[in-house]
Coordinates of C-alpha atoms in Angstrom, one line a residue:
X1 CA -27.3 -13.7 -1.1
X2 CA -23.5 -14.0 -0.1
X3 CA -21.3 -10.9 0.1
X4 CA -19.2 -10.9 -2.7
X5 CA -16.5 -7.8 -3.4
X6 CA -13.9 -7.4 -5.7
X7 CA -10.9 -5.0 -6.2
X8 CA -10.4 -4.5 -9.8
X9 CA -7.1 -2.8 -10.9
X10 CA -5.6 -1.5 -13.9
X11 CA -2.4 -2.7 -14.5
X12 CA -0.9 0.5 -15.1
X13 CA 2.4 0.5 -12.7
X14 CA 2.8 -0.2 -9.1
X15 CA 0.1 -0.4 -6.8
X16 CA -0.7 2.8 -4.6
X17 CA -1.1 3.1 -0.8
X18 CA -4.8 4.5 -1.6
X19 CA -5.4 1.3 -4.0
X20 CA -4.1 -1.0 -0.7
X21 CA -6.2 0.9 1.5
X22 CA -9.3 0.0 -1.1
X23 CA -8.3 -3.3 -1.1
X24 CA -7.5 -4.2 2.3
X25 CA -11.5 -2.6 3.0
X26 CA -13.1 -4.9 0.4
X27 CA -10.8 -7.8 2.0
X28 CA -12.1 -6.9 5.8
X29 CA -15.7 -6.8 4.7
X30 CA -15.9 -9.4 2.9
X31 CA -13.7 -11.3 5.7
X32 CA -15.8 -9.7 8.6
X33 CA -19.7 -11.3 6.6
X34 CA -18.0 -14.9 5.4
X35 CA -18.1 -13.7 2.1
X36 CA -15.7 -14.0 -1.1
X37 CA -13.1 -11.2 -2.2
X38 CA -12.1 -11.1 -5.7
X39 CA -9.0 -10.1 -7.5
X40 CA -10.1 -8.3 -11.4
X41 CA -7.6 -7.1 -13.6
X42 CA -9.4 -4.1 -15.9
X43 CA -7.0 -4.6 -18.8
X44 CA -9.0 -2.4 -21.3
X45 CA -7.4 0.3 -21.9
X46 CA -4.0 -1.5 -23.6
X47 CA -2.3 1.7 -24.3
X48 CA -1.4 2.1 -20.7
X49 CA -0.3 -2.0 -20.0
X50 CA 2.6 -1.8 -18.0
X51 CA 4.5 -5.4 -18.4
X52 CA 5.3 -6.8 -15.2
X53 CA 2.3 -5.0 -13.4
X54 CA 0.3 -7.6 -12.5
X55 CA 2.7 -9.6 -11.0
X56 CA 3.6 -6.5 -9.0
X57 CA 0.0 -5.8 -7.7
X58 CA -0.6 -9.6 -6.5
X59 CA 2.9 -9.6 -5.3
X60 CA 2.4 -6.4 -3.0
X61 CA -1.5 -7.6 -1.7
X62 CA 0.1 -10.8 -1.0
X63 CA 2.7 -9.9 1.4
X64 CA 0.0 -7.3 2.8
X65 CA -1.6 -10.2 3.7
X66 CA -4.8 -9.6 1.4
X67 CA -5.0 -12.8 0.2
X68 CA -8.4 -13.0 -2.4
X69 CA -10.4 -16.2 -2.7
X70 CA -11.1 -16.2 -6.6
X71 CA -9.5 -14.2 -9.5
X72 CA -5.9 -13.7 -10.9
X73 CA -3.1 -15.5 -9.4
X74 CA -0.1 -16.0 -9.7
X75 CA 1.8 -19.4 -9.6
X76 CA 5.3 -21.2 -10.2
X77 CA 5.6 -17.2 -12.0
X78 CA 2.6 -17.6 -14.4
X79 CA -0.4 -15.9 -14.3
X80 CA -3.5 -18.1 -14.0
X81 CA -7.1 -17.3 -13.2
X82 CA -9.4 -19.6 -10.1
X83 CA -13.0 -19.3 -10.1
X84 CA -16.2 -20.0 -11.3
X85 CA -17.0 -16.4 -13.5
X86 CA -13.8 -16.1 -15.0
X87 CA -12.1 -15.1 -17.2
X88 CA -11.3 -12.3 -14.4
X89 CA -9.3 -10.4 -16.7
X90 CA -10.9 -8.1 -18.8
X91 CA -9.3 -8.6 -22.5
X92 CA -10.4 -12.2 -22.1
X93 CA -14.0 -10.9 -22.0
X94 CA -14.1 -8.9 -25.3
X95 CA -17.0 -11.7 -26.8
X96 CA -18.8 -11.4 -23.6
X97 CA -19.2 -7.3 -23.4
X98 CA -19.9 -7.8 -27.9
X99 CA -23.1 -9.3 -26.3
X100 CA -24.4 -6.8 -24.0
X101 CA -23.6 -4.0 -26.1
X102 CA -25.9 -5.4 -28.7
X103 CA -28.7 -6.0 -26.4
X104 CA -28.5 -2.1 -25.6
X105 CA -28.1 -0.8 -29.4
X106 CA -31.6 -3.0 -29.9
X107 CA -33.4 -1.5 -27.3
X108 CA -32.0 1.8 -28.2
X109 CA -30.0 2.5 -25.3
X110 CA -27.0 2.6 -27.0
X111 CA -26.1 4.1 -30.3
X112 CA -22.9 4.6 -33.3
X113 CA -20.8 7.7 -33.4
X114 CA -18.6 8.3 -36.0
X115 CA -17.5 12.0 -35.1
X116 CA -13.4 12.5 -35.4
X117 CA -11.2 13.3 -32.7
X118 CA -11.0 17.1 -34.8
X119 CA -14.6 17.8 -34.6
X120 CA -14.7 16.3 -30.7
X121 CA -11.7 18.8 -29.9
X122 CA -13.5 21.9 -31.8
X123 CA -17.2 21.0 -30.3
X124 CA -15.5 21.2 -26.4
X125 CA -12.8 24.4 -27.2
X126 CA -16.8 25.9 -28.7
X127 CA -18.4 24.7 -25.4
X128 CA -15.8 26.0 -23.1
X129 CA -15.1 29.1 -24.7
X130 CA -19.0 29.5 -23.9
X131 CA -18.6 28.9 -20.1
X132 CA -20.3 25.5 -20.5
X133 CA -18.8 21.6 -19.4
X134 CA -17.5 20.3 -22.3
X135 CA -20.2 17.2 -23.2
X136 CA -20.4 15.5 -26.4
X137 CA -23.4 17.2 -28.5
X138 CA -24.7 14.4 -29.5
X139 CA -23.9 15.1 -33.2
X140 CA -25.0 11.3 -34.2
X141 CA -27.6 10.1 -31.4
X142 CA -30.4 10.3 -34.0
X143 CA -28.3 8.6 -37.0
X144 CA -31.2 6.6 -39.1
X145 CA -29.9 2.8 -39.0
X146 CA -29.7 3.1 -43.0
X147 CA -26.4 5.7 -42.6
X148 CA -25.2 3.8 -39.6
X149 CA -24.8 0.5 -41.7
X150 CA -23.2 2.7 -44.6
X151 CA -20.9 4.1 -42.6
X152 CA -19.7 1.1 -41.1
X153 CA -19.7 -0.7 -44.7
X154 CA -17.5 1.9 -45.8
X155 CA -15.3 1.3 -43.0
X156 CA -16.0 4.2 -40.6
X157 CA -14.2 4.3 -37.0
X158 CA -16.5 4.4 -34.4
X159 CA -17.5 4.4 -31.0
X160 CA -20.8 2.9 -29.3
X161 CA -22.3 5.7 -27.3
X162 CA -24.8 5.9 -24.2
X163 CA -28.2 7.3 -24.7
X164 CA -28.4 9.3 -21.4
X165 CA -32.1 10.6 -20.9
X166 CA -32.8 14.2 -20.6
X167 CA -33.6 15.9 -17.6
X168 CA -34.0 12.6 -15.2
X169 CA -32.7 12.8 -11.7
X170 CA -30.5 9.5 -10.9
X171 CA -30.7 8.8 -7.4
X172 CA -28.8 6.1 -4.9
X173 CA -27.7 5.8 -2.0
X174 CA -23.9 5.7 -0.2
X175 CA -23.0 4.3 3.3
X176 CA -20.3 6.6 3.4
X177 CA -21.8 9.4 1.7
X178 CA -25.5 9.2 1.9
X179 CA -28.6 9.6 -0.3
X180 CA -26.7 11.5 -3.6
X181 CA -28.7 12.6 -6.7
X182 CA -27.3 14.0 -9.6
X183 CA -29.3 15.4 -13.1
X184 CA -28.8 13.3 -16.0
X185 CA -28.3 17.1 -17.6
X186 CA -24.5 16.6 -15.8
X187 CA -24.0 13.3 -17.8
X188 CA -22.3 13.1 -20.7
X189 CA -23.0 10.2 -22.9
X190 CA -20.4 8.0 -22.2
X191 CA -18.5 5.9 -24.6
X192 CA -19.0 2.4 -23.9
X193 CA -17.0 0.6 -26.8
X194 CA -14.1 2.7 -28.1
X195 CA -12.9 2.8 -31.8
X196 CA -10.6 -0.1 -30.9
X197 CA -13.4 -2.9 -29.6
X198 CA -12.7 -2.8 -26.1
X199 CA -15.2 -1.6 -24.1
X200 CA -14.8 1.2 -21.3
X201 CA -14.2 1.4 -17.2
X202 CA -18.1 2.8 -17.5
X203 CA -19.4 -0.5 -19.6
X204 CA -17.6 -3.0 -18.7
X205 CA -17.8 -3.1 -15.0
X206 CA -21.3 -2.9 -14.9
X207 CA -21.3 -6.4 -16.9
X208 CA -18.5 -8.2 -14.9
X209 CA -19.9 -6.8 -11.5
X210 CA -23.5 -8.2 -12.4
X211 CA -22.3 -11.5 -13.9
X212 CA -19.7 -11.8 -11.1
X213 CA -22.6 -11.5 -8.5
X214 CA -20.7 -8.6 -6.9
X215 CA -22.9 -7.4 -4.2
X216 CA -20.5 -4.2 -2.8
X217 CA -18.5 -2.0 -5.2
X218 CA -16.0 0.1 -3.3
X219 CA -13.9 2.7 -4.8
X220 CA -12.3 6.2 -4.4
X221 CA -14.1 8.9 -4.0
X222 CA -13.2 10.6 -7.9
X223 CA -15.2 7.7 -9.2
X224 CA -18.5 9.4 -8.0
X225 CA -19.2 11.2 -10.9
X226 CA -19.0 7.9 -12.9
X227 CA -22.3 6.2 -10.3
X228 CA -25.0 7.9 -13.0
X229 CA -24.2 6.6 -15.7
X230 CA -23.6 2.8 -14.5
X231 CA -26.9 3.3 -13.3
X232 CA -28.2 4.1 -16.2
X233 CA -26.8 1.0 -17.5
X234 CA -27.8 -1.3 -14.6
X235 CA -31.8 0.4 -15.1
X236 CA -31.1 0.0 -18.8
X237 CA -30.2 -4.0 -18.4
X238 CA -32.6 -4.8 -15.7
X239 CA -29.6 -5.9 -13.4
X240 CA -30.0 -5.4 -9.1
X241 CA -27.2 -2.7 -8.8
X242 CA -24.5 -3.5 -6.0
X243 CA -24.4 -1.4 -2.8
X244 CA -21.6 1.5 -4.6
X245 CA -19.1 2.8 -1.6
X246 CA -17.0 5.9 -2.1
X247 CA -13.9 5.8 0.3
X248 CA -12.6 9.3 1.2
X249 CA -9.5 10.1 -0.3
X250 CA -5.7 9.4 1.2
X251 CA -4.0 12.5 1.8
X252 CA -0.7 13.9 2.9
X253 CA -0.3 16.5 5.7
X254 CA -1.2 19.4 3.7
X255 CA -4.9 17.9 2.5
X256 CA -3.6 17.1 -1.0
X257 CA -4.2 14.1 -2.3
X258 CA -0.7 11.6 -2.3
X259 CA 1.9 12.4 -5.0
X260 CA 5.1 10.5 -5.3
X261 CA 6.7 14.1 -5.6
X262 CA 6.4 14.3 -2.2
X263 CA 7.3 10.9 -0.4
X264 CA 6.8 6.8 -0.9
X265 CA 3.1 6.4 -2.4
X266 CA 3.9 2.8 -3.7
X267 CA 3.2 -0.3 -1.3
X268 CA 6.6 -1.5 -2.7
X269 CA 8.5 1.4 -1.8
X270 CA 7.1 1.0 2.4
X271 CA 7.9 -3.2 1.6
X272 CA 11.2 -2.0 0.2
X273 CA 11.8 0.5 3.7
X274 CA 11.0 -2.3 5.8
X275 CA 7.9 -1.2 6.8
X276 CA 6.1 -4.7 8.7
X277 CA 3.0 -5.8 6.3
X278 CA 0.8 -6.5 9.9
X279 CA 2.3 -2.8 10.7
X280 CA 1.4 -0.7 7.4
X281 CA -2.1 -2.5 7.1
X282 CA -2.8 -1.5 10.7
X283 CA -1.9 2.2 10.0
X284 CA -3.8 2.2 6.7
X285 CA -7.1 0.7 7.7
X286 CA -7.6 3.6 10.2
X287 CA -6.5 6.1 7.4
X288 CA -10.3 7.2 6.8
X289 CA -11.9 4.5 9.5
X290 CA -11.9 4.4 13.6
X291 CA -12.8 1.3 15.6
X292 CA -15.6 2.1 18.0
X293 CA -13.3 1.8 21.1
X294 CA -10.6 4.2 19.1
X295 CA -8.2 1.4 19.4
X296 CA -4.8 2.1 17.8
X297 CA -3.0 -1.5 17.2
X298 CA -5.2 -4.3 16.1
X299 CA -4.2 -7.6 14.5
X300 CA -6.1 -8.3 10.7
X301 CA -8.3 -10.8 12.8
X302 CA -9.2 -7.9 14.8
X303 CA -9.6 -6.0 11.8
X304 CA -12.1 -8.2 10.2
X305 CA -14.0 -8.4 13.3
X306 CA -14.7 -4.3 13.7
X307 CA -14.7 -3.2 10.2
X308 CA -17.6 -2.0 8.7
X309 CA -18.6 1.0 6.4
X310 CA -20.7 2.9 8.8
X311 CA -18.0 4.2 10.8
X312 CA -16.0 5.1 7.5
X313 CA -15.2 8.9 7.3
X314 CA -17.2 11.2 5.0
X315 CA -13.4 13.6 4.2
X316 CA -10.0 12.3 3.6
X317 CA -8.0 10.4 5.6
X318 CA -5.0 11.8 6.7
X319 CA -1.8 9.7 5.9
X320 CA 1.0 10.7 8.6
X321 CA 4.4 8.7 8.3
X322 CA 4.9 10.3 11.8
X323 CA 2.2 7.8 13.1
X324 CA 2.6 4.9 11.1
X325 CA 6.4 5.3 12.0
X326 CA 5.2 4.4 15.6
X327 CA 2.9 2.2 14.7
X328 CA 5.5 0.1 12.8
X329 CA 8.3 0.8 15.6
X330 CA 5.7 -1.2 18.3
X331 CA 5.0 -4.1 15.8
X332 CA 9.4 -4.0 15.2
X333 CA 9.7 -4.3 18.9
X334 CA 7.0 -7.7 19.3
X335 CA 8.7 -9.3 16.0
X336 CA 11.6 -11.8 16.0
X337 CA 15.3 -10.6 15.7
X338 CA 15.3 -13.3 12.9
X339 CA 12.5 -12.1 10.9
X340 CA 13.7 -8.5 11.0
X341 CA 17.3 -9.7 10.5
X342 CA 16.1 -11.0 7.5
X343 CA 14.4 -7.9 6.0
X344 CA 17.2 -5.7 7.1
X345 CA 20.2 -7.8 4.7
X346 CA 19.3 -6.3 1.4
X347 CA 19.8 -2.5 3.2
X348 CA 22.6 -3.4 4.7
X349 CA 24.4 -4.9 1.4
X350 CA 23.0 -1.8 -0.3
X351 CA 24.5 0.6 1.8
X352 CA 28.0 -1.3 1.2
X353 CA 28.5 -2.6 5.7
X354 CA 28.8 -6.3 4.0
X355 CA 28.5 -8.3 0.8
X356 CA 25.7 -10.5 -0.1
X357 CA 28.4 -13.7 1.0
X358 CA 29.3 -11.8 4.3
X359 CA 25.7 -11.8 5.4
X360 CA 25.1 -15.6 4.8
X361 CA 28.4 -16.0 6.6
X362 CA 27.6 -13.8 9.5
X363 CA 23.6 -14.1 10.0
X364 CA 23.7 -15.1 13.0
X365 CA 25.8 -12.0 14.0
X366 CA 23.3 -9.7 12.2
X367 CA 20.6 -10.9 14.3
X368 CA 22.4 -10.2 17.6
X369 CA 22.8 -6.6 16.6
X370 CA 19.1 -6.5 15.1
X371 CA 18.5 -7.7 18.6
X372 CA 20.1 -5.0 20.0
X373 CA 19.0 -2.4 17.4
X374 CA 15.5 -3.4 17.0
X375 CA 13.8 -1.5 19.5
X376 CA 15.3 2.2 17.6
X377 CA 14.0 1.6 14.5
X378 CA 10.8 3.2 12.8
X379 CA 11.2 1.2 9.5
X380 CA 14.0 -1.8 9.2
X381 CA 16.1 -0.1 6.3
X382 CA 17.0 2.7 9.6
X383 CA 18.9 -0.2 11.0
X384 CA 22.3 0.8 8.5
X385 CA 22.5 4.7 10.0
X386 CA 23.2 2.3 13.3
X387 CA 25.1 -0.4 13.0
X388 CA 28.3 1.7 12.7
X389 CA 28.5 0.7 16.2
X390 CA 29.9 -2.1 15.8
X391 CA 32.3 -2.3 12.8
X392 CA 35.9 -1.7 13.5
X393 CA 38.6 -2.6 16.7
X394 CA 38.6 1.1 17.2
X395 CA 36.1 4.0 18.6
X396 CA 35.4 7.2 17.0
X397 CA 33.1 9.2 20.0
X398 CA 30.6 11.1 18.3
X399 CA 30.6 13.9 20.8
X400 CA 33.5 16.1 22.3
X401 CA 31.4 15.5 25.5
X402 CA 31.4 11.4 25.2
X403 CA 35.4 11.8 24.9
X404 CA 35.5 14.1 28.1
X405 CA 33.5 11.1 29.7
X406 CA 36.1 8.4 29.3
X407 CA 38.6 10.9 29.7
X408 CA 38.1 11.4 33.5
X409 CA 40.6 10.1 36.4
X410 CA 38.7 7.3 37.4
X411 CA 38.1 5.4 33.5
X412 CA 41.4 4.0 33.0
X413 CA 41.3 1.6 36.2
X414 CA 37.5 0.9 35.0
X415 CA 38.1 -0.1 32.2
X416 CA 41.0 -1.9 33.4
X417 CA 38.8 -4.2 35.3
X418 CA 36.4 -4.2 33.0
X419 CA 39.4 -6.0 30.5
X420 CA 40.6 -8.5 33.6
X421 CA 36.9 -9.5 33.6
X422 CA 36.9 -10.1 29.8
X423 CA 39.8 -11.9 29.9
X424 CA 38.7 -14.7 32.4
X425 CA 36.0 -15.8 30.0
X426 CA 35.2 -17.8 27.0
X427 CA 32.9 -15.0 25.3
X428 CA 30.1 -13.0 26.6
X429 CA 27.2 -14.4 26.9
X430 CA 23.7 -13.4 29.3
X431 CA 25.2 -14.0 31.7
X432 CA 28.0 -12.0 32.1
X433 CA 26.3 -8.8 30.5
X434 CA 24.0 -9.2 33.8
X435 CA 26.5 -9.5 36.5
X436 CA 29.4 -7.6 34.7
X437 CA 28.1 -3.9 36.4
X438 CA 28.3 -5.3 39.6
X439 CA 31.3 -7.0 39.6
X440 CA 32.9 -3.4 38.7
X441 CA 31.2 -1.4 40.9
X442 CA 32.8 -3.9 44.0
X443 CA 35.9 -4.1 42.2
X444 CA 36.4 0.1 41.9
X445 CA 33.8 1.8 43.6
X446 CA 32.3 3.0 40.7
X447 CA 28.7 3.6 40.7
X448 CA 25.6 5.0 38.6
X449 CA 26.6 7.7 35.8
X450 CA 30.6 7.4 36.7
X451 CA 30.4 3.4 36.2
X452 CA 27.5 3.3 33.3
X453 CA 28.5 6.3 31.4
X454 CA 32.4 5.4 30.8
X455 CA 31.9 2.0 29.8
X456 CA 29.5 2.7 26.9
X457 CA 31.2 5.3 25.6
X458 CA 34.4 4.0 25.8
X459 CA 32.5 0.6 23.8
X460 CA 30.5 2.5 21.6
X461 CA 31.7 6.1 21.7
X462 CA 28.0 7.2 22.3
X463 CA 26.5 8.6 25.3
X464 CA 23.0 7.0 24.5
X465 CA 22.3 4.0 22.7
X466 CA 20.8 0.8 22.5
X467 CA 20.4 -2.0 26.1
X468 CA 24.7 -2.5 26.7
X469 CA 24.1 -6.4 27.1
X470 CA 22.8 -7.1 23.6
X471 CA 26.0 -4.5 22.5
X472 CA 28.4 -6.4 24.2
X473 CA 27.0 -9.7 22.8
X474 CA 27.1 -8.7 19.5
X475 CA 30.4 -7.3 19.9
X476 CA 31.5 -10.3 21.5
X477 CA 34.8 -10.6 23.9
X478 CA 37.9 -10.3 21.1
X479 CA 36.2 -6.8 19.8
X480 CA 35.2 -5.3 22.9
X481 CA 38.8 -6.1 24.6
X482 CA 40.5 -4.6 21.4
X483 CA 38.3 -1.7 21.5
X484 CA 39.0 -1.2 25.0
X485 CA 42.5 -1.8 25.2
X486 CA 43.1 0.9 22.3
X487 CA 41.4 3.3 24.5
X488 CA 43.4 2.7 27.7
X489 CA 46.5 3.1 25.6
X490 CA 45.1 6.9 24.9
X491 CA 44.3 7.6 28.0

């Protein structure tokens, strides 16, 4: 049998760094054993439809680079579904799940509850008061078929229940967690068709992962609890149960699980920093998984080449910005100035440095200061707290001690030269940036810190900073020789 995986969403709202992490695993497995991965959209519960979310999930796996081979697309901006065991999105399946819960009420697997959400409410307030989990009583399980039909002919609300057995240990086993085995006493039985005809998480993706030929179900860890009773169901059905996978989960520093309370949780939001998609899928596959050489930076073919489930961990996975800041600062580095000039023009128009029009005009000029910038930057948005460097004819020294540096006897001849040098040429180019240092040192004795030093601060009124060539480029001759001659005037 082929190895088939899906991810299955809700679409509830934007698509959470744990929910990448899930899918970028199914994607690498099912990569890594020339299988299929599958995009599902688990619509069913309406009341939490977010419009706009689906787009937004395939949008954000997309440029992640967790591209799936059958499911939910979306093309020329409509959604349409590819694949031979659609429909992949679970509203369009409401006749199919109709079917299957029959089959189970026949066999008596399955059975009609007409208790109010009043008496639910009072039943669990009882059971807790008592120190007990709150479970539903089974009030109706034993309902002769002669009241069930009256009830519904008199136009009853109800829900279809599972009939969970008593006292029956439900066992299976977990590459990442083992052999588990939990009483069916610690089941509740779970609605499987609410009062509104749609079926639950618990029913329906037993039926879509057995007709959809899924062979490996992975999800988060909270999800656990919910193995028994699609068991139950799969036992109940006769259906081969997939391999189920419970991924640790993604926590922040503390051990707590990811809030968006306390940083970017949201693929969009790292997309929106300028975090690199090769960089952020990198970071997040060995959030909860290690290579077996330990190996830090690898490419997704690398990826799907080394992945597997046995070296998954059994605890959480630590997410640290720290390291996926470095992480994304090396992949930064390797990248184009043109690509990264290009994900860095919506942060620079937002933080008001130029207008939409200004950065069409001047692209070419935002690169050569991307270039130049590149290297300093953990996420691309950073490159705005930088580029102050090179607005204005003027310089503003960020330190007393940078002014004190350009202020010694020796700068004003230095930069002197440095100006007669300018002036001689057409613009700066490579060229010039490499030969400029030792064409001043000859011309005024000038060496190391006393030639280096003056001349950056006097260009860029910092002491450190990004490689002076790809400055002066970006600056270009007519700024740097107004920014200099304004100094020497001052000094």
């Amino acid at each position: 049998m082929s190895v088939r995986l899906r991810f299955a969403p809700s679409p509830t709202g934007y698509l959470h760094i744990g929910g990448l992490r899930t899918a970028l695993y199914d994607f690498l497995y099912a990569k890594g054993h020339d299988g299929k991965y599958i995009l599902r959209i688990e619509d069913t519960d309406q009341t939490r439809y977010v419009e706009g979310a689906v787009e937004n999930l395939i949008s954000s796996l997309t440029w992640a680079g967790i591209v799936h081979d059958e499911g939910v697309f979306i093309e020329n901006g409509k959604i349409v579904q590819k694949g031979e065991f659609g429909p992949y999105i679970q509203s369009e399946r409401l006749d199919i799940y109709k079917k299957y819960i029959q089959i189970l009420l026949d066999k008596g697997y399955a059975y009609y509850c007409f208790c109010t959400k009043e008496r639910l409410d009072e039943v669990r307030e009882k059971q807790r008061a008592e120190g007990k989990t709150p479970m539903y009583d089974r009030h109706c399980r034993n309902m002769s078929k002669e009241e069930v039909q009256n009830r519904i002919d008199a136009g009853q609300e109800y829900v279809i229940r599972l009939v969970v057995p008593d006292n029956k240990d439900i066992t299976w086993t977990d590459p990442v967690k083992g052999q588990i085995t939990i009483n069916s006493s610690e089941v509740d039985d779970q609605v499987l068709i609410k009062s509104d005809g749609f079926p639950t998480y618990h029913f329906a993706v037993v039926i879509d992962d057995h007709l959809m030929g899924i062979t490996h179900a992975v999800r988060g860890e909270e999800w656990l609890t919910s193995t028994p009773k699609q068991k139950l169901l799969y036992d109940y059905f006769g259906f081969e149960m997939p391999q189920f996978i419970h991924l640790p989960t993604v926590l922040n520093k503390d051990r707590k699980k990811l809030s968006k309370r306390q940083g970017d949780v949201a693929t969009s939001d790292f997309k929106d920093k300028g975090y690199l998609p090769e960089a952020l899928v990198n970071y997040l596959a060995l959030v909860g998984w290690s290579p077996k050489d330990n190996k830090e930076l690898l490419s997704m073919d690398e990826l799907i080449a080394e992945f597997d489930f046995d070296r998954v961990s059994k605890t959480g996975g630590i997410f640290d910005v720290d390291k996926l800041n470095f992480i994304n600062n090396h992949y930064i580095k390797e990248s184009d100035a043109k690509r990264i000039a290009e994900i860095a023009v919506p942060s620079i128009v937002k933080a008001g440095l130029m207008t939409e029009e200004q950065t069409k005009d001047r692209f070419d000029w935002i690169v050569l200061v991307t270039d130049a910038l590149k290297e300093r930057l953990n996420y691309v948005s950073e490159i705005v707290s930088h580029m102050n460097i090179f607005f204005g004819d003027t310089v503003t020294f960020e330190t007393d001690e940078a002014e004190a540096i350009v202020k010694q006897e020796h700068v004003k001849g230095l930069l002197e030269a440095f100006i007669a040098e300018l002036d001689a040429i057409d613009d700066i180019d490579e060229e010039f940036t490499k030969n400029i240092f030792n064409i001043l040192k000859k011309k005024t004795g000038a060496k190391g810190k006393n030639l280096f030093m003056p001349v950056r601060c006097a260009v860029t009124g910092q002491q450190h900073g990004p490689d002076m060539g790809k400055i002066l480029i970006a600056l270009g001759k007519e700024k740097t020789i107004n920014r200099l001659k304004e100094l020497v005037t001052r000094l």
